[in-house]
PDB file of C-alpha atoms in Angstrom:
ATOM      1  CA  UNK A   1      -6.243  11.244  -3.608  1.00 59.00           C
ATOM      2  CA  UNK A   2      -5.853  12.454   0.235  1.00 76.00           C
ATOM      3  CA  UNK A   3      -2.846   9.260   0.510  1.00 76.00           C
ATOM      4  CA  UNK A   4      -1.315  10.754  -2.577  1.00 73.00           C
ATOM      5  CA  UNK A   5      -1.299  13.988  -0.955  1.00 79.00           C
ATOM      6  CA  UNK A   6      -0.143  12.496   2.189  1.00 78.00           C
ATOM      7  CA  UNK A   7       2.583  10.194   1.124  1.00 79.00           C
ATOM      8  CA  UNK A   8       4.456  13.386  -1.009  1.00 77.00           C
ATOM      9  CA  UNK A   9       5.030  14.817   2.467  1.00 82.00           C
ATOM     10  CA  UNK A  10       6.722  12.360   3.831  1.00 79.00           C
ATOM     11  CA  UNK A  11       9.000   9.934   1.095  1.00 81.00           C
ATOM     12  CA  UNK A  12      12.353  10.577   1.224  1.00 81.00           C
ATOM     13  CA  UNK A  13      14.145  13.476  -0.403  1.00 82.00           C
ATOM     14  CA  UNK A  14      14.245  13.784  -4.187  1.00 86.00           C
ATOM     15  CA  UNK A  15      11.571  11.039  -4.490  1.00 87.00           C
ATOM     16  CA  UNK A  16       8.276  11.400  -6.129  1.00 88.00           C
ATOM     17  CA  UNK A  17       5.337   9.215  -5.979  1.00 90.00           C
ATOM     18  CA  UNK A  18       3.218   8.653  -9.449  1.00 90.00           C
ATOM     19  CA  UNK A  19      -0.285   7.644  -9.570  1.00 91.00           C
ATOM     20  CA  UNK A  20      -1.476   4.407 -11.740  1.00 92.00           C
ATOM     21  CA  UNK A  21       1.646   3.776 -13.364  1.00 91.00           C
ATOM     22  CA  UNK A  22       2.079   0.607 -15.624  1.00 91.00           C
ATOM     23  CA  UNK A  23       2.099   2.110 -19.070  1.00 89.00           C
ATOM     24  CA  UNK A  24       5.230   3.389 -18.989  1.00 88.00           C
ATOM     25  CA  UNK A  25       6.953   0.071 -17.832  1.00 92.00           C
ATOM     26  CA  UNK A  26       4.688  -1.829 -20.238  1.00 92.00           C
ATOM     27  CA  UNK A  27       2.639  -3.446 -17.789  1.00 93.00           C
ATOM     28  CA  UNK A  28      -0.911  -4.173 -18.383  1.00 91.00           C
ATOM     29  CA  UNK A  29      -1.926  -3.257 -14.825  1.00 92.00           C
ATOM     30  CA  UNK A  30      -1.825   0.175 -13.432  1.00 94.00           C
ATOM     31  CA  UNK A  31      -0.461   0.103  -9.743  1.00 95.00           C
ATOM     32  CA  UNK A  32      -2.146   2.562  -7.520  1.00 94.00           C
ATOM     33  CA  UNK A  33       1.135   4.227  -6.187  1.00 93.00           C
ATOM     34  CA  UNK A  34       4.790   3.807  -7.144  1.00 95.00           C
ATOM     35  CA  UNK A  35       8.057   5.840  -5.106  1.00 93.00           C
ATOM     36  CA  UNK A  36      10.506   6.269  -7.726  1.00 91.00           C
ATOM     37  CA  UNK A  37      14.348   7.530  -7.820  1.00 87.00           C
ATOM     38  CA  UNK A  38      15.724   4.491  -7.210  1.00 87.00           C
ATOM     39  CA  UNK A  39      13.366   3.333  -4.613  1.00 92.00           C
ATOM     40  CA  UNK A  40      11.012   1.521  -6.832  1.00 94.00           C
ATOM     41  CA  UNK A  41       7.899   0.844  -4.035  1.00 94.00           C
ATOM     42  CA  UNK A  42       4.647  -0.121  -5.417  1.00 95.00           C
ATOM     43  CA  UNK A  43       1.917   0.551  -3.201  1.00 95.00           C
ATOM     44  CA  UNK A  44      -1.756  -0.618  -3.684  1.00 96.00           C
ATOM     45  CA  UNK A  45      -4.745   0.534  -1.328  1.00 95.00           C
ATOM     46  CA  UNK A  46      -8.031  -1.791  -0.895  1.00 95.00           C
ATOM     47  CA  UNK A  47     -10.687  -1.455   1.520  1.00 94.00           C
ATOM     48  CA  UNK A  48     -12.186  -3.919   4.105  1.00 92.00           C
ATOM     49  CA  UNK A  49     -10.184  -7.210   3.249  1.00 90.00           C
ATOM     50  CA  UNK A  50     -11.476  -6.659  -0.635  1.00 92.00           C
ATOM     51  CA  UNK A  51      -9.941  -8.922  -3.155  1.00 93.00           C
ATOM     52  CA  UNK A  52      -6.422  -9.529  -0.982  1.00 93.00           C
ATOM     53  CA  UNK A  53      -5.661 -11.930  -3.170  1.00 94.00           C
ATOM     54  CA  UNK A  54      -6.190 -10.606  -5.901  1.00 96.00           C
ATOM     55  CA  UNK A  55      -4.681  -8.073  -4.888  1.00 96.00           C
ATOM     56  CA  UNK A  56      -1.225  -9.893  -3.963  1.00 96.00           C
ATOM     57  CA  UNK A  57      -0.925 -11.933  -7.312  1.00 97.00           C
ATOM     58  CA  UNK A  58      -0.390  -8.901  -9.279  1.00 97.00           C
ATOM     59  CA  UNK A  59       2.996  -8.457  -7.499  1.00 97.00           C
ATOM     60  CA  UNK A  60       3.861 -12.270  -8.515  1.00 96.00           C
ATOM     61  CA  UNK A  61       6.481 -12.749 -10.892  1.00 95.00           C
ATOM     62  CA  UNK A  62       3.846 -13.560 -13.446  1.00 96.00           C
ATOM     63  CA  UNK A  63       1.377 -10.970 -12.073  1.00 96.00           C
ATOM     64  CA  UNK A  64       0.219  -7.782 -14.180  1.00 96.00           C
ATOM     65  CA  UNK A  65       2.432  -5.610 -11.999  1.00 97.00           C
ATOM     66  CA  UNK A  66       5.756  -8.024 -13.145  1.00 96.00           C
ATOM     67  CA  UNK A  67       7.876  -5.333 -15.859  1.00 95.00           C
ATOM     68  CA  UNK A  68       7.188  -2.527 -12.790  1.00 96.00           C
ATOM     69  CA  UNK A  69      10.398  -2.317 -11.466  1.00 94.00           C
ATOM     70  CA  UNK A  70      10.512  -2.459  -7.710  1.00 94.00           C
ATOM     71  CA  UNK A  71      12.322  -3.628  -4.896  1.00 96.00           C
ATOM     72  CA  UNK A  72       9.393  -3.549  -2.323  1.00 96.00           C
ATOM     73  CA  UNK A  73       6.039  -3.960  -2.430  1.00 97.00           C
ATOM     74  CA  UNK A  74       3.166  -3.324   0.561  1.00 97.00           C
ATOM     75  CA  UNK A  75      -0.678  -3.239  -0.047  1.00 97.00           C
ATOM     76  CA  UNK A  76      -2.393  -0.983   2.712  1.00 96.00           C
ATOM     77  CA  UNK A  77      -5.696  -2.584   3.594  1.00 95.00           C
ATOM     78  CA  UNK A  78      -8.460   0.127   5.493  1.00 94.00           C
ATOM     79  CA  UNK A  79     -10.828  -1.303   7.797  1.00 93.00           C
ATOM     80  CA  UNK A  80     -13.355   0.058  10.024  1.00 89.00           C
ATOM     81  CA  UNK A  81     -11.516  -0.361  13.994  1.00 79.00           C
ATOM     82  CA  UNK A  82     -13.783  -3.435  14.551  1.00 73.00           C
ATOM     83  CA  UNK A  83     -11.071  -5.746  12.490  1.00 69.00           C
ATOM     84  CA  UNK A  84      -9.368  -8.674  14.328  1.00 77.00           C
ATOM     85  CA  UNK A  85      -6.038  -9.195  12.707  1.00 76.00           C
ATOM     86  CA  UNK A  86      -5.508 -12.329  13.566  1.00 75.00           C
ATOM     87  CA  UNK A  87      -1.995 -13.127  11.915  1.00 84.00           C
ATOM     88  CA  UNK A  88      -0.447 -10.108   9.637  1.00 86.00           C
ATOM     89  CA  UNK A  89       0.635 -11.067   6.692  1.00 92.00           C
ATOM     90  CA  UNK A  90       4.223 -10.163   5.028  1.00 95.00           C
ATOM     91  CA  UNK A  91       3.877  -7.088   2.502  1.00 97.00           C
ATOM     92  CA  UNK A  92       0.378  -6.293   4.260  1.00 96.00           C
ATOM     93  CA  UNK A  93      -0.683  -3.149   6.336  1.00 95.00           C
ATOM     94  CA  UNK A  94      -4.242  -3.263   8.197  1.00 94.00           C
ATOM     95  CA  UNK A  95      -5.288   0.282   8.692  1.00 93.00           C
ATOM     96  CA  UNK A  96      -7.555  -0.021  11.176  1.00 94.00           C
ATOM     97  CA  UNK A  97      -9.686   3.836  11.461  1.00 93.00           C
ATOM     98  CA  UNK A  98     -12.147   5.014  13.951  1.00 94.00           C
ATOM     99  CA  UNK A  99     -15.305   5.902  13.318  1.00 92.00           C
ATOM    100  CA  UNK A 100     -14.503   9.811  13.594  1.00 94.00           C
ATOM    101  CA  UNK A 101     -11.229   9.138  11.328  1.00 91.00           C
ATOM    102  CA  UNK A 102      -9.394  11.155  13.842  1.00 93.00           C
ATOM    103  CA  UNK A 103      -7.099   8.071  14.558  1.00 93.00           C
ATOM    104  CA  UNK A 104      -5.325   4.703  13.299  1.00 92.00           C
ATOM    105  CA  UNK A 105      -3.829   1.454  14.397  1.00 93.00           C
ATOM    106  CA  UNK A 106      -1.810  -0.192  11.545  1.00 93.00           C
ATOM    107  CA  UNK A 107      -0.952  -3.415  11.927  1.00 93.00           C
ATOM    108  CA  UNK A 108       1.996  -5.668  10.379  1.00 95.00           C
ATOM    109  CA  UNK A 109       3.730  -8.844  10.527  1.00 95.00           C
ATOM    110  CA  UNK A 110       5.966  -9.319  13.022  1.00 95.00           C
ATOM    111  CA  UNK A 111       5.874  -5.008  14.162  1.00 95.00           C
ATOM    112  CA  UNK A 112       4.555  -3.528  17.230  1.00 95.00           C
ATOM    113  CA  UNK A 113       1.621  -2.025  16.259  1.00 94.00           C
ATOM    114  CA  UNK A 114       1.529   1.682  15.162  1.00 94.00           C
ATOM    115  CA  UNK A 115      -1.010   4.414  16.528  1.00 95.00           C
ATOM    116  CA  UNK A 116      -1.405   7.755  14.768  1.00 92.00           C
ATOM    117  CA  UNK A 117      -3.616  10.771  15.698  1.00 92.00           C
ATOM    118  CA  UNK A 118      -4.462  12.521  12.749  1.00 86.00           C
TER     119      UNK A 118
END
């Protein structure tokens, strides 16, 4: 609930983001975040590398996530700071947290990495 808080502060004007949508596009699968109004970003949060693929296949063109309209797609992926990202992965974000939670590293393909105090 605290990145659905989060994420309303900060999409871009006159978006909204909706929680476990699939019904309503007659999917099967209920994506953990979607950024509507023409956006049309599906978002899905795991936690320490669990089920990534999995995970990916439901954005596949034949995946439970298929009749959810979107044009881009990014599962955030929270690990503990001890993670070793070896190679980044396109539509992947490692959230790496400290132990006190007060900050993060993500990590992406082909992006200098990104350091946030919170």
């Amino acid at each position: 609930m605290e990145w659905f808080r989060t994420a309303k502060t900060v999409i871009p004007e006159n978006s909204s983001v909706s929680s476990d949508v699939g019904g309503s596009f007659g999917s099967v699968g209920f994506l953990n975040f979607y950024v509507d109004n023409g956006h049309c970003w599906g978002v899905e949060l795991t936690r320490e590398g669990e089920k990534l693929k999995e995970h990916a296949k439901r954005f596949e063109s034949d995946g439970i996530y298929a009749e959810i309209p979107r044009k881009q797609w990014v599962i955030l992926d929270f690990w503990r700071n001890t993670k070793q990202v070896i190679m980044p992965k396109k539509n992947f974000w490692y959230v790496l947290y400290s132990d006190d939670y007060k900050t993060v590293i993500i990590k992406r393909k082909d992006c200098d990495d990104i350091k946030l105090n919170l």
